[in-house]
C-alpha positions as a printed NumPy array, in Angstrom:
array([[  17.007, -106.626,  -25.744],
       [  13.342, -105.772,  -25.613],
       [  10.982, -108.223,  -27.277],
       [   8.451, -106.455,  -29.491],
       [   5.21 , -107.465,  -31.171],
       [   5.843, -108.312,  -34.835],
       [   9.471, -109.393,  -34.392],
       [  10.548, -112.661,  -35.979],
       [  12.63 , -115.087,  -33.919],
       [  14.248, -118.091,  -35.532],
       [  14.991, -121.41 ,  -33.888],
       [  17.616, -123.655,  -35.454],
       [  17.722, -126.961,  -33.599],
       [  20.009, -129.969,  -33.936],
       [  18.203, -132.69 ,  -31.949],
       [  20.557, -135.386,  -33.264],
       [  23.781, -135.27 ,  -35.312],
       [  22.905, -134.612,  -38.944],
       [  19.32 , -133.508,  -38.216],
       [  18.389, -129.818,  -38.351],
       [  15.017, -128.228,  -37.677],
       [  14.456, -124.54 ,  -38.458],
       [  11.402, -122.476,  -37.56 ],
       [  10.777, -118.729,  -37.866],
       [   8.121, -117.509,  -35.434],
       [   6.439, -114.106,  -35.184],
       [   5.764, -112.454,  -31.816],
       [   1.983, -111.984,  -31.6  ],
       [   1.316, -110.761,  -28.065],
       [   2.596, -110.732,  -24.502],
       [   0.96 , -113.227,  -22.168],
       [   0.074, -112.46 ,  -18.573],
       [   3.217, -112.225,  -16.429],
       [   4.082, -115.303,  -14.366],
       [   6.906, -113.625,  -12.434],
       [   7.614, -109.93 ,  -11.782],
       [  10.849, -109.816,  -13.795],
       [   9.959, -112.161,  -16.632],
       [   7.982, -111.879,  -19.843],
       [   6.334, -114.549,  -21.966],
       [   5.198, -113.908,  -25.522],
       [   2.94 , -115.959,  -27.789],
       [   4.576, -116.898,  -31.091],
       [   2.959, -118.106,  -34.297],
       [   4.122, -120.264,  -37.153],
       [   1.945, -122.069,  -39.723],
       [   1.283, -125.557,  -38.368],
       [   2.764, -124.898,  -34.927],
       [   2.576, -122.748,  -31.847],
       [   5.191, -121.476,  -29.518],
       [   6.278, -119.071,  -26.872],
       [   9.266, -116.968,  -25.961],
       [  10.198, -116.501,  -22.304],
       [  12.673, -113.774,  -21.337],
       [  14.038, -112.82 ,  -17.92 ],
       [  15.927, -109.512,  -18.259],
       [  17.59 , -109.733,  -14.832],
       [  19.042, -113.2  ,  -15.504],
       [  19.317, -112.782,  -19.308],
       [  17.543, -116.139,  -19.604],
       [  15.769, -116.887,  -22.871],
       [  13.635, -119.9  ,  -23.774],
       [  12.067, -120.386,  -27.192],
       [   9.568, -123.256,  -27.409],
       [   7.983, -124.662,  -30.569],
       [   5.193, -127.213,  -30.343],
       [   4.238, -128.992,  -33.555],
       [   2.226, -131.673,  -31.738],
       [   2.034, -133.456,  -28.383],
       [   4.881, -135.715,  -29.535],
       [   7.062, -133.158,  -31.386],
       [   8.328, -130.29 ,  -29.245],
       [  11.556, -128.26 ,  -29.254],
       [  12.684, -126.041,  -26.35 ],
       [  15.857, -124.006,  -26.684],
       [  17.373, -122.499,  -23.506],
       [  20.1  , -119.864,  -23.649],
       [  21.736, -116.97 ,  -21.843],
       [  21.357, -113.813,  -23.913],
       [  24.528, -111.644,  -24.085],
       [  23.837, -107.908,  -23.978],
       [  23.591, -106.456,  -27.484],
       [  23.564, -109.843,  -29.222],
       [  21.124, -110.897,  -31.941],
       [  21.892, -114.601,  -31.598],
       [  22.6  , -117.114,  -28.851],
       [  23.589, -120.783,  -28.831],
       [  21.769, -122.868,  -26.307],
       [  20.784, -126.256,  -24.967],
       [  17.941, -128.104,  -26.681],
       [  15.279, -130.31 ,  -25.163],
       [  13.219, -132.185,  -27.736],
       [  10.649, -134.94 ,  -27.863],
       [   7.098, -135.003,  -26.547],
       [   5.73 , -132.309,  -24.26 ],
       [   5.855, -134.822,  -21.381],
       [   9.475, -135.8  ,  -22.147],
       [  10.702, -132.204,  -22.285],
       [   8.841, -131.352,  -19.059],
       [  10.488, -134.362,  -17.362],
       [  13.934, -133.34 ,  -18.679],
       [  13.46 , -129.819,  -17.326],
       [  12.34 , -131.16 ,  -13.92 ],
       [  15.456, -133.38 ,  -13.738],
       [  17.676, -130.441,  -14.72 ],
       [  16.271, -128.283,  -11.883],
       [  16.52 , -130.937,   -9.177],
       [  18.805, -129.787,   -6.359],
       [  19.288, -126.306,   -7.843],
       [  18.459, -122.837,   -6.552],
       [  16.119, -122.364,   -9.563],
       [  18.17 , -119.526,  -11.047],
       [  18.525, -119.487,  -14.814],
       [  22.294, -120.15 ,  -14.514],
       [  21.605, -123.256,  -12.397],
       [  18.957, -124.377,  -14.868],
       [  21.432, -124.032,  -17.757],
       [  24.022, -126.12 ,  -15.887],
       [  21.437, -128.829,  -15.229],
       [  20.186, -128.743,  -18.817],
       [  23.694, -129.358,  -20.134],
       [  23.554, -132.705,  -18.29 ],
       [  20.166, -133.784,  -19.68 ],
       [  19.973, -131.821,  -22.966],
       [  19.164, -133.656,  -26.144],
       [  21.095, -131.481,  -28.561],
       [  22.107, -127.949,  -29.42 ],
       [  20.193, -124.983,  -30.758],
       [  20.469, -121.378,  -31.851],
       [  17.973, -118.58 ,  -31.264],
       [  18.243, -115.622,  -33.656],
       [  16.389, -112.317,  -33.662],
       [  15.867, -111.59 ,  -37.35 ]])
C-alpha cells in the first residue's frame, strides 16, 4: 500500500461513546525519513494539520490530526495487505496527554509496532478507522 502525494485519507474517531469525529486529509509531501523502513507524510485539512506514518515491514500505520494543542487525535492500526481501511486504537486529548499515553503504552516493550498496539489497547481512549479514499 504505497502512500502517494494527493491521496485523501479519512480518520473516523470515536473518542467517547456517542461522539464521532471525522476528518479527510490530503497527502501533501513526504517528510524526511526518521527510520530506514518508515515513511512520514504531511497531511492538510482546513483548520488542522496532521501526519501519516507508515512502516511497510511492520504494516504499522498512524494517522494524527492536530486541531490545537488541546485537541489531538492519533489513530494506530495494523494495515492488512490489500486493504483500503483499518480499525485501530485511538489516543485523544492534548498533545501532551497523547504523548504520555504513547509513552506508557511502550513501557516494557520491544518497541515493535505489534508491541505498541498491545500496549495502546491498555491505555487507548477509544476506537478509530483509517480509510484510504
